[in-house]
Short mmCIF file of C-alpha atoms and ligand atoms in Angstrom, two decimals:
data_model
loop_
_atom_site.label_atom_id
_atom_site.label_comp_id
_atom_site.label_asym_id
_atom_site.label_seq_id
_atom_site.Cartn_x
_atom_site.Cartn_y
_atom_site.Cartn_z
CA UNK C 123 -8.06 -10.87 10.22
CA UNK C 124 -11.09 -10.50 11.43
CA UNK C 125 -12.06 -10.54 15.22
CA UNK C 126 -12.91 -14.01 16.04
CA UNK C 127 -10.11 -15.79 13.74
CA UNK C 128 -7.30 -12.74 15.93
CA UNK C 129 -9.05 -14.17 19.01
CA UNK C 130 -8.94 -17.90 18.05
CA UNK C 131 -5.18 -17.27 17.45
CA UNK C 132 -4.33 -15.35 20.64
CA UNK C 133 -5.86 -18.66 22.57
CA UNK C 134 -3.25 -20.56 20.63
CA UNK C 135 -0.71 -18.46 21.00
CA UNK C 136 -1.18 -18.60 24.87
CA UNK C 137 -1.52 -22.26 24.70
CA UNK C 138 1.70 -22.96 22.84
CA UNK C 139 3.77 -20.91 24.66
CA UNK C 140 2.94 -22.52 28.01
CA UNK C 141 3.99 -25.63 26.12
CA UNK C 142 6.94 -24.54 25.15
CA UNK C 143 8.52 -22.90 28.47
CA UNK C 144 6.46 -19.46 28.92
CA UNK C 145 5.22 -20.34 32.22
CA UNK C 146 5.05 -17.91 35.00
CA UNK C 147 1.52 -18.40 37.70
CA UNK C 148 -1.31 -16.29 35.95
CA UNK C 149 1.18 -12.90 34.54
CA UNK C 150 2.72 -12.26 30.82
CA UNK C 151 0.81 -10.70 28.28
CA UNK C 152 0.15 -11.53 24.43
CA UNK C 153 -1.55 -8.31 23.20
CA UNK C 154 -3.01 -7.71 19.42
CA UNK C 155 -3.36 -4.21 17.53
CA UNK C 156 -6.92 -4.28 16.43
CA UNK C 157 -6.58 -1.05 14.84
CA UNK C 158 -4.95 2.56 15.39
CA UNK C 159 -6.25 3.49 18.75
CA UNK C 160 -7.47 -0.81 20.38
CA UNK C 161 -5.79 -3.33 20.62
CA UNK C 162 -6.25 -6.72 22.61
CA UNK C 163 -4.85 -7.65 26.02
CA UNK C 164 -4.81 -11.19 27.31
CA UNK C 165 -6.69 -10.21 31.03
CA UNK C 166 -4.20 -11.12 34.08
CA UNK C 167 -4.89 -13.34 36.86
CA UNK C 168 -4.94 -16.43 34.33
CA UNK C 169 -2.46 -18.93 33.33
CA UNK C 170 -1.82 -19.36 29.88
CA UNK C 171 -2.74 -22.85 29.42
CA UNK C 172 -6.08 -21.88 30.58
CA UNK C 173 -6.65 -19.04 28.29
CA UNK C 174 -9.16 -18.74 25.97
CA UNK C 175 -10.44 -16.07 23.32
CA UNK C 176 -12.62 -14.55 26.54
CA UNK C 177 -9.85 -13.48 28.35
CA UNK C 178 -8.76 -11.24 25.42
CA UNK C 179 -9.96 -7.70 26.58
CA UNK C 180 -10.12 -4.89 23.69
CA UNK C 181 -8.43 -1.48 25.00
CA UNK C 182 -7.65 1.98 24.41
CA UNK C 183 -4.59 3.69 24.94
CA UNK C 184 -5.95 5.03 28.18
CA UNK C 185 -6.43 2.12 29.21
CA UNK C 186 -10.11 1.57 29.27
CA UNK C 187 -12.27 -1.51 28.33
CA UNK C 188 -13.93 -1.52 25.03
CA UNK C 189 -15.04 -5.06 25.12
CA UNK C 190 -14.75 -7.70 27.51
CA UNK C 191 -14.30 -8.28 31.21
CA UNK C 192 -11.44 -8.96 33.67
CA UNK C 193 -8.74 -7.15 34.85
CA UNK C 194 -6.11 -5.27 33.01
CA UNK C 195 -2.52 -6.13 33.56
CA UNK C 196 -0.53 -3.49 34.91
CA UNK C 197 2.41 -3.98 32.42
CA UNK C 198 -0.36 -2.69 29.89
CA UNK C 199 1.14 1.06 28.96
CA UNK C 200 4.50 -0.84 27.71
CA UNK C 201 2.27 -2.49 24.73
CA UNK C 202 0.31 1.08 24.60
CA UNK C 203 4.05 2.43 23.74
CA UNK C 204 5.31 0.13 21.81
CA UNK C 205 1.62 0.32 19.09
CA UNK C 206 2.06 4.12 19.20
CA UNK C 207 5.46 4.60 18.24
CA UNK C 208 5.87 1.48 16.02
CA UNK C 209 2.88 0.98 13.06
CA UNK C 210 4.45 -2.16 11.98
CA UNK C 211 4.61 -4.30 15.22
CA UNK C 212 0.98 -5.98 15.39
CA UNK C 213 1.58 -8.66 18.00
CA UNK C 214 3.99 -8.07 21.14
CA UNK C 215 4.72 -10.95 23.52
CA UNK C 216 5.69 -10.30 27.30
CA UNK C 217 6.62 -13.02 29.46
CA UNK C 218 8.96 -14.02 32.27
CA UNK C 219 10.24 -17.22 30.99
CA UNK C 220 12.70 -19.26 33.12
CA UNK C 221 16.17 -19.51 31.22
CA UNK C 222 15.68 -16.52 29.79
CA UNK C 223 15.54 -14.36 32.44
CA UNK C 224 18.93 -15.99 33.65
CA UNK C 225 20.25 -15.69 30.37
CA UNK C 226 19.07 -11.74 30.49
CA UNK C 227 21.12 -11.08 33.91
CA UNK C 228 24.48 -12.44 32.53
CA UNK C 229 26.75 -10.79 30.06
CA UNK C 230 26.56 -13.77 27.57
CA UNK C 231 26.20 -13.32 24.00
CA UNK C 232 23.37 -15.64 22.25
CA UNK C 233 25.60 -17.79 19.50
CA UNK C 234 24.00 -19.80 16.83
CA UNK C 235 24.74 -22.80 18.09
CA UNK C 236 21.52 -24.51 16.39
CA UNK C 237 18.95 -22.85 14.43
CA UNK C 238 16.74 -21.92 16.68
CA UNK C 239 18.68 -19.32 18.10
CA UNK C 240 19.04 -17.70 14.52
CA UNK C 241 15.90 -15.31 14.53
CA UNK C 242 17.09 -13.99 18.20
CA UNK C 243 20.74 -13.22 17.26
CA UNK C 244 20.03 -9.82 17.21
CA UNK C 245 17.86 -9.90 21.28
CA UNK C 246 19.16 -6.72 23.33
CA UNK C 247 19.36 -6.16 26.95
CA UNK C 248 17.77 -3.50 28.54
CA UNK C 249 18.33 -2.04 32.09
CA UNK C 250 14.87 -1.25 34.47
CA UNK C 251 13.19 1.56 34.27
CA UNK C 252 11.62 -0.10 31.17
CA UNK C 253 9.76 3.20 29.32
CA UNK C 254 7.85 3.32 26.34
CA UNK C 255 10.57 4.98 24.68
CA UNK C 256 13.67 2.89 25.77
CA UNK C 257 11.51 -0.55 24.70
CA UNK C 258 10.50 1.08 21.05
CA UNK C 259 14.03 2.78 20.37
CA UNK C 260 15.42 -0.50 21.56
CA UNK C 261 12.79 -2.30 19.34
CA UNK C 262 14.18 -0.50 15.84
CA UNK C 263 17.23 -3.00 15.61
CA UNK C 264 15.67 -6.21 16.96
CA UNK C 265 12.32 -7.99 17.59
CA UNK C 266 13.13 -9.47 20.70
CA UNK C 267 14.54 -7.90 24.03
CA UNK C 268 15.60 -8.97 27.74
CA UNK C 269 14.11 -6.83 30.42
CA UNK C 270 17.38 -7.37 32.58
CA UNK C 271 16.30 -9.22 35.93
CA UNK C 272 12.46 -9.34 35.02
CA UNK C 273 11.80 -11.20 31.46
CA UNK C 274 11.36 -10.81 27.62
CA UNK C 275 9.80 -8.79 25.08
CA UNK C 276 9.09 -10.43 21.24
CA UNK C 277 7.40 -8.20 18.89
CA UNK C 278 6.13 -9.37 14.84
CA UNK C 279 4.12 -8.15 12.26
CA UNK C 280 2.06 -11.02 13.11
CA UNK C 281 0.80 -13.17 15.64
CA UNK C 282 2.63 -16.35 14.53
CA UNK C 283 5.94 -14.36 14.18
CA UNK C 284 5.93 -13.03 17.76
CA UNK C 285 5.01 -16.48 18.94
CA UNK C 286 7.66 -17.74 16.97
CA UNK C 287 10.48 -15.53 18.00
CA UNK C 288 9.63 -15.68 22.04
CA UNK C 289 9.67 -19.78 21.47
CA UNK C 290 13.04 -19.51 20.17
CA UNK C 291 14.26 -17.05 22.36
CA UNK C 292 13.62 -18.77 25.56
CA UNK C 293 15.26 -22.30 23.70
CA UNK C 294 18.50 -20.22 22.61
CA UNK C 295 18.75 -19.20 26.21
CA UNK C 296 18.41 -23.47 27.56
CA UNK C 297 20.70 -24.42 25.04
CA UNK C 298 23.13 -22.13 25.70
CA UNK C 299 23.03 -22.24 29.66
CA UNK C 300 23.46 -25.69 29.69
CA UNK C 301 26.55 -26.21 27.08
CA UNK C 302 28.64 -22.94 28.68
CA UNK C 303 27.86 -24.91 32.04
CA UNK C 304 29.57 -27.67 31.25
CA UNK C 305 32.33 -26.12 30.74
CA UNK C 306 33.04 -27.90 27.14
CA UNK C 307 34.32 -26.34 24.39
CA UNK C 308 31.42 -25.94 21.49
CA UNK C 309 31.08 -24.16 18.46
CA UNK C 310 28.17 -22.73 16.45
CA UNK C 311 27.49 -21.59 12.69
CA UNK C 312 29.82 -18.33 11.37
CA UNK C 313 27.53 -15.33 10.12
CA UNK C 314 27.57 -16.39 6.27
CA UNK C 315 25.89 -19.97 7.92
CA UNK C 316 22.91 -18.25 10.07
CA UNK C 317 22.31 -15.55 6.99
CA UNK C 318 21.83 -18.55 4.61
CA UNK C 319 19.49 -20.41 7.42
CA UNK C 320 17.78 -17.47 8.45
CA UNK C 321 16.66 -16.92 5.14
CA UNK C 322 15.71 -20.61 4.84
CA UNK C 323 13.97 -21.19 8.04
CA UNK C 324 12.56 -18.23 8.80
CA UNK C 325 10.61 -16.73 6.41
CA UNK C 326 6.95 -15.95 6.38
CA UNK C 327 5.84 -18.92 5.15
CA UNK C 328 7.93 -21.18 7.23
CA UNK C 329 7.00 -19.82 10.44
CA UNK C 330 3.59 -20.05 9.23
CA UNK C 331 4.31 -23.90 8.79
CA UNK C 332 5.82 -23.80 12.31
CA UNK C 333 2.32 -22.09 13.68
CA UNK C 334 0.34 -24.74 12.37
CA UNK C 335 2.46 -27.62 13.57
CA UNK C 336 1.65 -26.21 17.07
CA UNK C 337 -1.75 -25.26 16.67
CA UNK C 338 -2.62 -29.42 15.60
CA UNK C 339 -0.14 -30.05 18.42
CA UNK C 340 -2.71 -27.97 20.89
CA UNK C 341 -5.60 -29.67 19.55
CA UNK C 342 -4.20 -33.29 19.83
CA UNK C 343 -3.37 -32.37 23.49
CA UNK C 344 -6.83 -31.21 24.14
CA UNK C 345 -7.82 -34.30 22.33
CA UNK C 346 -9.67 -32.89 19.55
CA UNK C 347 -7.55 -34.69 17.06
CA UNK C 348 -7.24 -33.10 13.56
ZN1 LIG S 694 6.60 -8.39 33.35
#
């Protein structure tokens, strides 16, 4: 991709995760590897719904500004980690999202109760001190983690994929809150079921149908139609 479609896209992505429960004052990061030693950093200080492609900063792993001004989130060096040891992850989400951080600080397992907790089935806790080692070792079995008491990573080979998987996360986590309080007996698909959907409904091109859905959904908020 080149740099101003990446950039375009990281506004999105900000956009539609506020709208879909990735809320937290001006903190959480959506970073982008632009190569083998930059990548992009949203700037902090900023709420995602007010993000735009400016607030992207380009960085290298010492943490200095190629291009672009504003401040550097401290939680930086975690997405520094994660690039180094891991070529394939290109996007990494890191936010502090609501039920998922309550989800995180039980002992509950995620269950496939609907489909959109299939692509997080496989989300593992981790305890504080979160190091670049413990996130990417912890990263080689799933692409999305709790940071127990303190909020959620979501890593993808793209930017819609990372999007996609912290949306779902952080809906997996509502859904399930609310039906084990209740206190009713539920059940949710066996393993053979969420194979045969994963496959189905999360795939590269779905997701990519998925990332267009809520990029016109952005755009007919911000009333630009299309
Ligand atoms: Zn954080």
């Amino acid at each position: 991709l080149s740099d101003e479609t990446s950039l375009k896209n990281l506004e999105y992505a900000a956009r539609i995760l506020f709208l879909n429960g990735h809320s937290d004052t001006y903190n959480g990061q959506i970073s982008y590897r632009h190569d083998e030693d930059l990548f992009w950093i949203r700037r902090t200080l900023i709420g995602l719904e007010e993000t735009t492609e400016k607030d992207f900063l380009l960085i290298d792993h010492q943490g200095n500004i190629v291009k672009g001004a504003g401040r550097i989130p401290g939680e930086w060096d975690m997405h520094k980690e994660i690039y180094s040891q891991r070529k394939d992850i290109q996007c990494i989400i890191h936010t502090h999202p609501f039920h998922s951080i309550i989800f995180g600080a039980t002992e509950l397992e995620l269950k496939p109760i609907s489909h959109e907790v299939i692509p997080v089935l496989s989300t593992k806790r981790l305890d504080p001190p979160f190091n670049g080692k413990s996130l990417s070792d912890t990263l080689s079995s799933t692409h999305t983690l709790f940071l127990k008491n303190h909020g959620i990573i979501a890593v993808g080979k793209s930017i819609p994929e990372a999007v996609c998987y912290a949306i779902s996360l952080e809906q997996a986590c509502k859904m399930q809150l609310f039906i084990e309080s209740t206190n009713l007996p539920f059940s949710w698909s066996n393993e053979r079921e969420a194979k045969i959907k994963e496959k189905l409904l999360y795939n590269e091109t779905t997701i990519n149908h998925m990332w267009n859905y809520w990029c016109r959904r952005i755009k007919t908020i911000n009333g630009k139609g299309e």
